[in-house]
XYZ file of C-alpha atoms in Angstrom:
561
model
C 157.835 -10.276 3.753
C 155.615 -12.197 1.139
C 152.393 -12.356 1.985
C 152.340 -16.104 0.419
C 155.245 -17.273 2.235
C 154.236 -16.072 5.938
C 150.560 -14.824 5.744
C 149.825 -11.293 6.126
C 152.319 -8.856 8.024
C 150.722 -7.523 11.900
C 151.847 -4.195 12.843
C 151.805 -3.306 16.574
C 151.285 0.310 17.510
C 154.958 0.787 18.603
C 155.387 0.022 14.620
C 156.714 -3.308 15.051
C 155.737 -5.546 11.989
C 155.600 -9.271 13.851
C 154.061 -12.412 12.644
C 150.244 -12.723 12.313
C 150.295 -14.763 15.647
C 150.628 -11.829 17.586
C 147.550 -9.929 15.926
C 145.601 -13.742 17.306
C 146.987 -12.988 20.909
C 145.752 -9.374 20.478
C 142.548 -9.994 19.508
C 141.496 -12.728 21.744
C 143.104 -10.903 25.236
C 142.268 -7.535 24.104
C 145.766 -6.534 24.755
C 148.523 -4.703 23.299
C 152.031 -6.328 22.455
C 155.009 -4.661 21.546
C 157.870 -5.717 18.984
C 159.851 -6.916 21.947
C 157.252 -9.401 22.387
C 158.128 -11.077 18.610
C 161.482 -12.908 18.973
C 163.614 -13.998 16.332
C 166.409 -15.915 15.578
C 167.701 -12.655 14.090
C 167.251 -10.403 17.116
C 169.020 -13.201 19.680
C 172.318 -13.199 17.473
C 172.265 -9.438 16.849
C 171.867 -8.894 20.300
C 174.919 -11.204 20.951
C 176.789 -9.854 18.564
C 176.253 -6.094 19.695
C 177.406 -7.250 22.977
C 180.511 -9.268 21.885
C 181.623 -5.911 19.965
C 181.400 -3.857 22.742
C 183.367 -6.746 24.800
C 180.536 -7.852 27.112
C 182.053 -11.163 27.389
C 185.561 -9.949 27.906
C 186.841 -12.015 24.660
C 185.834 -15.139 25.360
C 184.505 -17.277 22.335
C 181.292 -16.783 21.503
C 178.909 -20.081 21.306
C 175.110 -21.152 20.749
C 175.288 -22.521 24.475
C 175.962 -20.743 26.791
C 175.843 -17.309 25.060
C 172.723 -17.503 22.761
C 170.372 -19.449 25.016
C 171.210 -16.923 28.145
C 170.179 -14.303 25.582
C 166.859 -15.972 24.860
C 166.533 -16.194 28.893
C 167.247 -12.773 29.263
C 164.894 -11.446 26.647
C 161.655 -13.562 28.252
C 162.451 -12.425 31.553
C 162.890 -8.923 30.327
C 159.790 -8.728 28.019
C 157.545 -10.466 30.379
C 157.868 -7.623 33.037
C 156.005 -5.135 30.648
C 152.368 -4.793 30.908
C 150.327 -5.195 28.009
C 146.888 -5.013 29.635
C 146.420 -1.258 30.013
C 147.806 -1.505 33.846
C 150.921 -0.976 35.291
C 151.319 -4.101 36.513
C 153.525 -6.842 35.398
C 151.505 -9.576 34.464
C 151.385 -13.177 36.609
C 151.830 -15.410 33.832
C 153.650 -15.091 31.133
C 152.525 -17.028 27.947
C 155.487 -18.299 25.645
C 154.901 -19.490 21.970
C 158.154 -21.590 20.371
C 156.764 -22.336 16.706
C 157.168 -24.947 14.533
C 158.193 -29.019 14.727
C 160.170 -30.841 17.376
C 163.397 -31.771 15.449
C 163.807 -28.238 13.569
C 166.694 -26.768 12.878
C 165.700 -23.648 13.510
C 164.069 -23.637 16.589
C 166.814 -26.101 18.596
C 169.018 -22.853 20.514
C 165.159 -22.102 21.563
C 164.353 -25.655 22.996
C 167.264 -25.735 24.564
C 166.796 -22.064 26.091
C 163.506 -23.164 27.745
C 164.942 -26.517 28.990
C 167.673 -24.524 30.496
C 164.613 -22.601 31.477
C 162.663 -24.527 33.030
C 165.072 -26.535 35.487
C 166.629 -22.804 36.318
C 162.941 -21.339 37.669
C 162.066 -25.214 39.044
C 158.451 -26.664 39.880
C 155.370 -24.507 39.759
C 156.922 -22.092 37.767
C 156.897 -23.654 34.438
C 154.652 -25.444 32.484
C 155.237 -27.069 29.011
C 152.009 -27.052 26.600
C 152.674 -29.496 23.581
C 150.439 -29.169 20.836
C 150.359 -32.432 18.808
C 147.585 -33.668 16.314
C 146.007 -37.110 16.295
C 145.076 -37.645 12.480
C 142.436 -39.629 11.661
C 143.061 -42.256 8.764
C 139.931 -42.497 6.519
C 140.116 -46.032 5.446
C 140.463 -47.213 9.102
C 138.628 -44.520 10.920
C 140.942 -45.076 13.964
C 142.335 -41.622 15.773
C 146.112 -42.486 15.588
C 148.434 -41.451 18.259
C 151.688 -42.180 16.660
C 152.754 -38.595 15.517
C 152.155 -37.513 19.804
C 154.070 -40.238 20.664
C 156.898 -39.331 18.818
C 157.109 -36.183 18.832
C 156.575 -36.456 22.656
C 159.672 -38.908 22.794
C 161.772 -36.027 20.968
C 160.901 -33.117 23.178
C 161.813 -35.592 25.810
C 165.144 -36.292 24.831
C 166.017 -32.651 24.337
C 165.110 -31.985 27.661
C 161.886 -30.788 27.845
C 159.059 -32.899 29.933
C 155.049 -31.920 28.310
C 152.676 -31.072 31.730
C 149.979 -30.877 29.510
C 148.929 -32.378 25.907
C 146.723 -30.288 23.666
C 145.504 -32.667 21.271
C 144.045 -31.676 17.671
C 141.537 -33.805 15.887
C 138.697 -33.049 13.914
C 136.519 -35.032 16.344
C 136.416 -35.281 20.178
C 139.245 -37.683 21.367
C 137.704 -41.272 22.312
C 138.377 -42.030 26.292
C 140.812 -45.259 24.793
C 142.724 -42.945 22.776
C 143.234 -40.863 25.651
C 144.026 -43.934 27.824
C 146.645 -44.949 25.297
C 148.413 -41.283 25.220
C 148.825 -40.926 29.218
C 150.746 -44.511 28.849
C 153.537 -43.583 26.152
C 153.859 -39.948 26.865
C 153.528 -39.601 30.390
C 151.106 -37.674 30.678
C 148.068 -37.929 33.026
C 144.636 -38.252 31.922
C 143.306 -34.945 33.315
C 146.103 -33.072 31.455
C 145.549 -34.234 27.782
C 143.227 -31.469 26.217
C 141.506 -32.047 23.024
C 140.898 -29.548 20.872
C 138.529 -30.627 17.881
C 136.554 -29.013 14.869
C 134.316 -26.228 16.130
C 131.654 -24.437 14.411
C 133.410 -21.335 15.319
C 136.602 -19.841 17.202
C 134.877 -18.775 19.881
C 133.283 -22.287 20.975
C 137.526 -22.846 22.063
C 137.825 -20.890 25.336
C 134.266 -22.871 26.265
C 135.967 -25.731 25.147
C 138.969 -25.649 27.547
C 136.735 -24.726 30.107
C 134.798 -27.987 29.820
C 137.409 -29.883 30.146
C 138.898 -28.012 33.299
C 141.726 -26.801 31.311
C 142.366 -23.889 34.239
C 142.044 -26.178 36.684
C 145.150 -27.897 35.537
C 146.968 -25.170 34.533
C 146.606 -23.189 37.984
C 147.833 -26.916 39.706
C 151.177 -27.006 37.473
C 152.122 -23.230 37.961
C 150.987 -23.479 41.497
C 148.961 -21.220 41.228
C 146.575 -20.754 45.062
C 142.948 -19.938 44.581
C 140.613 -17.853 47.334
C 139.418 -21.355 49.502
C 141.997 -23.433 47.268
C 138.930 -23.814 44.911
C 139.687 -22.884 41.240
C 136.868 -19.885 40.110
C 134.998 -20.632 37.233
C 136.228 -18.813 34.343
C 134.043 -15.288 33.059
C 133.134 -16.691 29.630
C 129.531 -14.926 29.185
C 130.366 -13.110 26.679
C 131.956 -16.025 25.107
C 129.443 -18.204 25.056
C 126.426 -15.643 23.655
C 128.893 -15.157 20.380
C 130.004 -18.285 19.772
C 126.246 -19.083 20.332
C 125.024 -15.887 18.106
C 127.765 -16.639 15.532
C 126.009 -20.084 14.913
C 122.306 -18.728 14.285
C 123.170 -16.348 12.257
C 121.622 -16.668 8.781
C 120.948 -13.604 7.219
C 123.904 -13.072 4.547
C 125.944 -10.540 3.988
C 128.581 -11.159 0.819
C 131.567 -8.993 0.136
C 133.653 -8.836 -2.535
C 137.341 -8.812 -1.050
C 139.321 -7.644 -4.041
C 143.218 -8.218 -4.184
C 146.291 -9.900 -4.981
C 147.013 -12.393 -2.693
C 143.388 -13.832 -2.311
C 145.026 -17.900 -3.055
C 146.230 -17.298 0.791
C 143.498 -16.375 2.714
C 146.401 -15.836 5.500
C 147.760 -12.808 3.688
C 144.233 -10.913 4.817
C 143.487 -12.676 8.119
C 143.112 -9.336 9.933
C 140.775 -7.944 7.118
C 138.900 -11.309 7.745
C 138.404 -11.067 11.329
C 137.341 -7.610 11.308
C 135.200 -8.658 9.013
C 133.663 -11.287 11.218
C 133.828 -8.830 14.272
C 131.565 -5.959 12.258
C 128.934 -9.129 10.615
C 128.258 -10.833 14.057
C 127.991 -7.815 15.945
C 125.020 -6.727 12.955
C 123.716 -10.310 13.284
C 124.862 -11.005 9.528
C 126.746 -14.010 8.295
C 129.684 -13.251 6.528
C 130.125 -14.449 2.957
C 133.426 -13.604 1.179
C 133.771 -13.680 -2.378
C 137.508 -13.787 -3.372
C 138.147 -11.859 -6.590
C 141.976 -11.665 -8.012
C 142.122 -8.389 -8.711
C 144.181 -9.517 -12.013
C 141.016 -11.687 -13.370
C 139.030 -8.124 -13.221
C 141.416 -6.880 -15.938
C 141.030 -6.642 -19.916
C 143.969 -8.674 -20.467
C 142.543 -11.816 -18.503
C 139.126 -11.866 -20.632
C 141.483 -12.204 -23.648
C 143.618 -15.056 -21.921
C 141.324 -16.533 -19.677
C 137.520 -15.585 -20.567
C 136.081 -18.120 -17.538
C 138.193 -16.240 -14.824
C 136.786 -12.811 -15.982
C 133.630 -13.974 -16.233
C 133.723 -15.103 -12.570
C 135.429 -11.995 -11.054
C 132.900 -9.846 -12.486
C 130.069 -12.165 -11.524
C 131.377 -11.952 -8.371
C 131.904 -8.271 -8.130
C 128.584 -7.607 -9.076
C 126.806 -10.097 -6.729
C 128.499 -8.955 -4.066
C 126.443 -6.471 -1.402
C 129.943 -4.158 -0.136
C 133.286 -4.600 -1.806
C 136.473 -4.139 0.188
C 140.325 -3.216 -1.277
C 142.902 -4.572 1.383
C 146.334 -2.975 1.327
C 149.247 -4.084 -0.795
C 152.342 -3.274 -2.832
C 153.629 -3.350 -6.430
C 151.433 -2.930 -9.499
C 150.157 -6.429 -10.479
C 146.711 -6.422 -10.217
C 146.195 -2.700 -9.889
C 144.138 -1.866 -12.806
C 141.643 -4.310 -11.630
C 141.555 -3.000 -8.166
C 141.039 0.356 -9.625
C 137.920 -1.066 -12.078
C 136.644 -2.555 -8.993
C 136.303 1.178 -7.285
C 135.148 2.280 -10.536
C 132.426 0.104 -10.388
C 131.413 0.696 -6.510
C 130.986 3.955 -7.358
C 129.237 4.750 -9.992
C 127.020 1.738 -9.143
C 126.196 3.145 -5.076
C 127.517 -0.621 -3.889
C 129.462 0.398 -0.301
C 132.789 0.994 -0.205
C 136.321 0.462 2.228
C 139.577 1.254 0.822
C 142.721 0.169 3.222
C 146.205 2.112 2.934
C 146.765 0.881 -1.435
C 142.627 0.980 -1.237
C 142.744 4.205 -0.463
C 145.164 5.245 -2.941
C 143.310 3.184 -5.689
C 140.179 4.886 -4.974
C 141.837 8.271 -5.488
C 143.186 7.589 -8.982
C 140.137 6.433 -10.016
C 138.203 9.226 -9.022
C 140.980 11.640 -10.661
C 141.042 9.327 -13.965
C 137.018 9.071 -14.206
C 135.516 12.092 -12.199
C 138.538 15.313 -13.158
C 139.183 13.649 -16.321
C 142.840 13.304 -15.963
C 143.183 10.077 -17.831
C 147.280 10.120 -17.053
C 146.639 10.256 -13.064
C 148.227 7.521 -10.939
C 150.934 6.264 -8.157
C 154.569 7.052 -8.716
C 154.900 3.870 -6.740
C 153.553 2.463 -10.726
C 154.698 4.995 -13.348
C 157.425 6.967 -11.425
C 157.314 8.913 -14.537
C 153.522 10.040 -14.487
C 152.814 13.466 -15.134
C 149.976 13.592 -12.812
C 151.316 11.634 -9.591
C 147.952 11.703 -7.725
C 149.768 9.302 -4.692
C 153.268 10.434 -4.196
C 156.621 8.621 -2.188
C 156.999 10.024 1.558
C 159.507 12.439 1.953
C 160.864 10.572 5.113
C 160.804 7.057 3.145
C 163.472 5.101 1.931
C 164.095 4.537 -1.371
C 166.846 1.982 -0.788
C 166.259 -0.112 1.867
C 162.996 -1.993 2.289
C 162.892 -2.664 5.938
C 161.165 -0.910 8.856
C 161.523 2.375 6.467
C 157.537 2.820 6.231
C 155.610 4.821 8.319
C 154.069 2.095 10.908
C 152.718 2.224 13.883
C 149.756 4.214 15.607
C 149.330 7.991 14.445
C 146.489 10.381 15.131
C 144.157 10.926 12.624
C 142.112 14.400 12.934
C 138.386 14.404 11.549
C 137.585 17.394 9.492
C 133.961 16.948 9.029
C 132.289 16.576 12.090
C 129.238 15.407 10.495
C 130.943 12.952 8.071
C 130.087 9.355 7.839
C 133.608 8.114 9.719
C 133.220 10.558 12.093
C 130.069 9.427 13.463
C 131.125 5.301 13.327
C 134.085 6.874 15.352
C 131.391 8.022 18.256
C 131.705 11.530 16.578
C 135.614 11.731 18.000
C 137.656 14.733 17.146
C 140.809 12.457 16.524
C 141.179 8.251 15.911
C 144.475 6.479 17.048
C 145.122 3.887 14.091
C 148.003 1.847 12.964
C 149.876 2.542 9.545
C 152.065 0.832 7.183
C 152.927 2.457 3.773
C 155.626 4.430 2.106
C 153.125 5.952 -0.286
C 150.612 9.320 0.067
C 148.156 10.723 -1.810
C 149.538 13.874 -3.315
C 148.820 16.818 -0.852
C 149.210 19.528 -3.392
C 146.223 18.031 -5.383
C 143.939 17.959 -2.895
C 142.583 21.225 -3.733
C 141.580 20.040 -6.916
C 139.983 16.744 -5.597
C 137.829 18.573 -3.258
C 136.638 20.674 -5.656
C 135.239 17.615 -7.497
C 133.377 16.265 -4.977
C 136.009 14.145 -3.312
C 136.312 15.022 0.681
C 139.079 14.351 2.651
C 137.686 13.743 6.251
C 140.489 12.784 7.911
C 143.943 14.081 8.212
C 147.668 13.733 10.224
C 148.345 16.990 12.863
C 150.398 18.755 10.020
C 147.294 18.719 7.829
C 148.737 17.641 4.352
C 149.027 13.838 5.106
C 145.398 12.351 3.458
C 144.299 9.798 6.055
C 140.516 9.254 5.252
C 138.380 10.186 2.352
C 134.849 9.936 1.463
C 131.853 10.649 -1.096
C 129.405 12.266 0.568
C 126.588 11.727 -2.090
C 127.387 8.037 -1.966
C 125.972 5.429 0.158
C 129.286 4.438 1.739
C 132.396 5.121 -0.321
C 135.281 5.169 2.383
C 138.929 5.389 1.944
C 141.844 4.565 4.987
C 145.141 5.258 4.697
C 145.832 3.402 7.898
C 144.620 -0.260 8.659
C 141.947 -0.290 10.853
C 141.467 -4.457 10.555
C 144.743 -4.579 13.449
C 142.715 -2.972 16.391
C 139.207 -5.049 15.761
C 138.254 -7.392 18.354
C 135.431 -9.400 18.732
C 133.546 -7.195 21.497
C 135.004 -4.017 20.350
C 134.799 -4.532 15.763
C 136.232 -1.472 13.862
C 134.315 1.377 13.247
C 135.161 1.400 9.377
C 134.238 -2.513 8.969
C 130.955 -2.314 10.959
C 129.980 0.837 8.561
C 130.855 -1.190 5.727
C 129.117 -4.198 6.840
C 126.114 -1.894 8.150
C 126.062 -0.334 4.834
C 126.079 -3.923 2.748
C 123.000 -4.800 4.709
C 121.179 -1.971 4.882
C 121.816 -0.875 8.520
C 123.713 2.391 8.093
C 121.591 4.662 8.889
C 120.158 3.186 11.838
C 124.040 2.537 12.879
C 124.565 6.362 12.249
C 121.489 7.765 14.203
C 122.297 5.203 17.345
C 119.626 5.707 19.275
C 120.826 2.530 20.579
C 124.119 0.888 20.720
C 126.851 -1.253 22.880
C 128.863 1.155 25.094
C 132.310 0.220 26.598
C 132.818 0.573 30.717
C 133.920 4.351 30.296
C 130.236 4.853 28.478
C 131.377 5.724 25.171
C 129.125 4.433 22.206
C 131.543 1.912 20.618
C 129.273 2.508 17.688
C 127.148 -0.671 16.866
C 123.452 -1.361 16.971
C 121.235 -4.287 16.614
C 117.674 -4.510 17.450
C 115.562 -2.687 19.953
C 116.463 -0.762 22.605
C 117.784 -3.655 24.917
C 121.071 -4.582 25.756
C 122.546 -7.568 27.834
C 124.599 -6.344 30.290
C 128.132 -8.109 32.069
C 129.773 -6.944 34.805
C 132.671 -9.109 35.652
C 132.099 -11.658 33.152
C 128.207 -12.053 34.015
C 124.961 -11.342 32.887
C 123.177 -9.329 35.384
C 120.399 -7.904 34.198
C 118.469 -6.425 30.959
C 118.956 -2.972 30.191
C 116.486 -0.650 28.812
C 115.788 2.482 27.975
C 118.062 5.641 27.962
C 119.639 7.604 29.822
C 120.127 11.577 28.592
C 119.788 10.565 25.211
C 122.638 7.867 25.955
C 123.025 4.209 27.658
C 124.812 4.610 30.988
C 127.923 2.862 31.271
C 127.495 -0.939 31.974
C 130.140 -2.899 33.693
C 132.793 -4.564 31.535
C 130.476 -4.112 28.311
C 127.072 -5.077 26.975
C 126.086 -6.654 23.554
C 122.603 -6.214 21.508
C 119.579 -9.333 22.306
């Protein structure tokens, strides 16, 4: 998939390569989804089809209705039986996204699925969530309700009745506006939710609650409350980041170096983990976008004012980070932009291609072998440093990676990733790449200096390197950006973002540090030793002090104050 026709591409840990909306559902439930939880246009008719072959429907002709929209039926009642929260449970509300615009082509089997849907499961069992936007025209200044109203009036006339409005606007929804929508769409009052411009994500949860979003939701599904009394929602946590993401000053810039930086999209997971690592460090994030192309010789020649500002921006920045990819535009200026980390002690994080890069530059610059590269660029190199998979696929493109979570064993117990890993003998992490760095060179690397910390069970798959006489030069052949959340940022990203702002070693030491319910250090300091605790959602009480040389374990997580 392009990255700058759908954004970047989310891989689950059962390998499933989804849409980027999934990886937003991850991160804000803390929960993990499956492929089965992605569905396609694609997947409905193949599943038909596989059926119709093996004479399912006894020969009957095969149409959109009833055939394809009982499929769709099928596969949400299916899918939302699996847990996703850890449990074993099946969950008690199952949350259904149909993209796109009323009136598409595309998504019409779908609307009619759920309409179908929803009269089949009945009252309290279903309820519709239209998200419209109410545009503001700047000449006027008057929030206009025209695009709600008729795209309200479609959904209607396909079948589908809205139980709640979710309104977009860049500011808060005036009460007439409000009175005016509840008139032509049917709606009442109570139930159209307005979701303006926030300073941050995080200030949206806070916002439904304000406007007793759960309140209305639990009255549509039915859903009975201890006393009939709706319980506040848990949003603690919440509330300290979104309020600690706000007064934030301190900067920390990095230098995100790649190809598709015109689509900021394409690295949304690199950007949240990003965001995870810098609020958990109290730093606010800066990102300086550099094409990897404008780093390159042949761009000072062509365009002098985009070189200029690549490099200015490379060398202002305080960490520089090389996201994943494929193909060799831009590669020669991802691999001058490792060159320049390096030998200039700025910190470090190679992803999967990042990785890779950093390992032909070290061969090209450090071992002096000025022919070393990818065979995924010069298939005919005579010193393939990164090599093709054996397992891979040279002729079809799809789903023939290696994806999904593998186990990567630490080497070096006293290496840098070991210890952001709360000195772990193995990581979990998801992959997605076709490409490896050359096992039968290894020797030779680590006799340079290079040192691979991190490797597959069979040994001879690379999985993390590191220089250990460098501040923070790190290398991941997996993507650690897809299991960052906001209470629980990636190891490698806070390291890197520790490192930028000179918190590293105090991050490695952790003498203090936030520490998940089972008590493990999930690895990220701030301040003295004093953490708010939450059990359940709340703050109960300041905790100081340790424990054995450790923080006991403190309800459903703490954060630094």
């Amino acid at each position: 998939m392009s990255p700058f026709e759908h954004g970047e591409v989310f891989v689950l840990d059962d390998g499933g390569e989804v849409d980027l909306d999934l990886g937003n559902y991850e991160r804000f439930l803390d929960i993990k989804l499956t492929r089965d939880n992605n569905i396609t246009t694609g997947k409905i008719y193949q599943s038909v089809i596989d059926k119709e072959r093996r004479g399912d429907y006894l020969g009957k002709t095969v149409q959109v209705v009833p055939h394809i929209t009982d499929e769709i039926q099928v596969w949400i009642e299916r899918v939302a039986m699996n847990p996703v929260d850890g449990t074993e449970e099946p969950a008690d509300v199952c949350v259904i996204e149909l993209g796109g615009t009323i009136g598409d082509i595309e998504s019409m089997p779908f609307i009619e699925a759920l309409g179908q849907f929803s009269y089949r499961v009945g009252p309290g069992n279903f309820c519709l969530v239209h998200v419209s936007l109410v545009p503001v025209l700047n000449v006027v200044g008057e929030q206009k309700t025209k695009p709600t109203q008729h795209s309200v009036r479609g959904l209607r006339g396909l079948g589908l009745l809205p139980d709640i409005l979710a309104c977009r606007s860049t500011q808060p929804l005036e009460e007439h506006v409000k009175v005016k929508l509840a008139q032509f769409c049917h709606v009442p009052i109570p139930n159209i939710i307005n979701l303006h411009d926030v300073t941050n994500i995080w200030h949206i949860p806070l916002l439904l609650r304000d406007q007793k979003a759960h309140e209305v939701i639990l009255k549509v599904l039915d859903l009975q409350c201890v006393g009939n009394v709706p319980r506040e929602p848990k949003l603690a946590e919440w509330t300290d980041r979104a309020s600690k993401c706000d007064k934030m000053k301190t900067p920390v810039r990095i230098a995100m170096v790649g190809k598709y930086t015109g689509l900021s999209d394409s690295y949304l997971s690199v950007l949240k983990a990003l965001l995870h690592a810098s609020v958990a460090l109290n730093r606010k994030l800066v990102v300086d976008w550099v094409p990897s192309c404008d780093l390159e010789d042949s761009t000072a020649e062509e365009t002098p004012d985009a070189y200029e500002k690549a490099w200015k921006s490379l060398k202002g920045a305080d960490g520089v980070l090389v996201p994943g990819g494929f193909g060799d535009r831009g590669v020669q200026g991802k691999i001058l932009a490792a060159k320049y980390a390096r030998e200039n002690n700025v910190p470090y994080l190679g992803i999967c291609l990042g990785m890779q890069i950093a390992v032909i530059e070290f061969a090209r610059s450090i071992m002096k072998l000025n022919g070393a590269n990818s065979t995924e660029f010069d298939p005919t190199t005579k010193t393939p440093c990164v090599i093709f998979m054996p397992e891979g696929s040279k002729t079809h493109m799809g789903a023939t990676m290696r994806l999904g979570s593998r186990r990567t064993y630490f080497q070096v117990n006293k290496c840098k990733s070991a210890k952001l890993y709360g000195n772990a003998s193995y990581v979990d992490e998801r992959h997605r790449h076709r490409y490896e760095v050359n096992p039968d060179m290894v020797p030779e690397f680590e006799k340079a200096g290079l040192s691979f910390v991190g490797r597959d069970e069979s040994g001879r798959r690379m999985e993390i390197i590191e220089l250990p006489t460098h501040r923070f030069f790190v290398g991941a052949q997996f993507h650690p950006e897809f299991k960052s959340r906001p209470g629980k940022p990636s190891p490698l990203f806070l390291g890197l973002i520790a490192a930028a702002s000179g918190q590293l070693d105090h991050l490695l030491q952790r003498p203090c540090g936030v520490f998940s319910p089972t008590g493990r250090c999930t690895c990220f300091p701030n301040g003295p030793h004093k953490l708010k605790v939450y059990q359940n959602g709340h703050v109960v009480k300041p905790l100081k002090g340790l424990v054995n040389g450790h923080y006991p374990a403190t309800g459903n997580g703490a954060i630094p104050i």
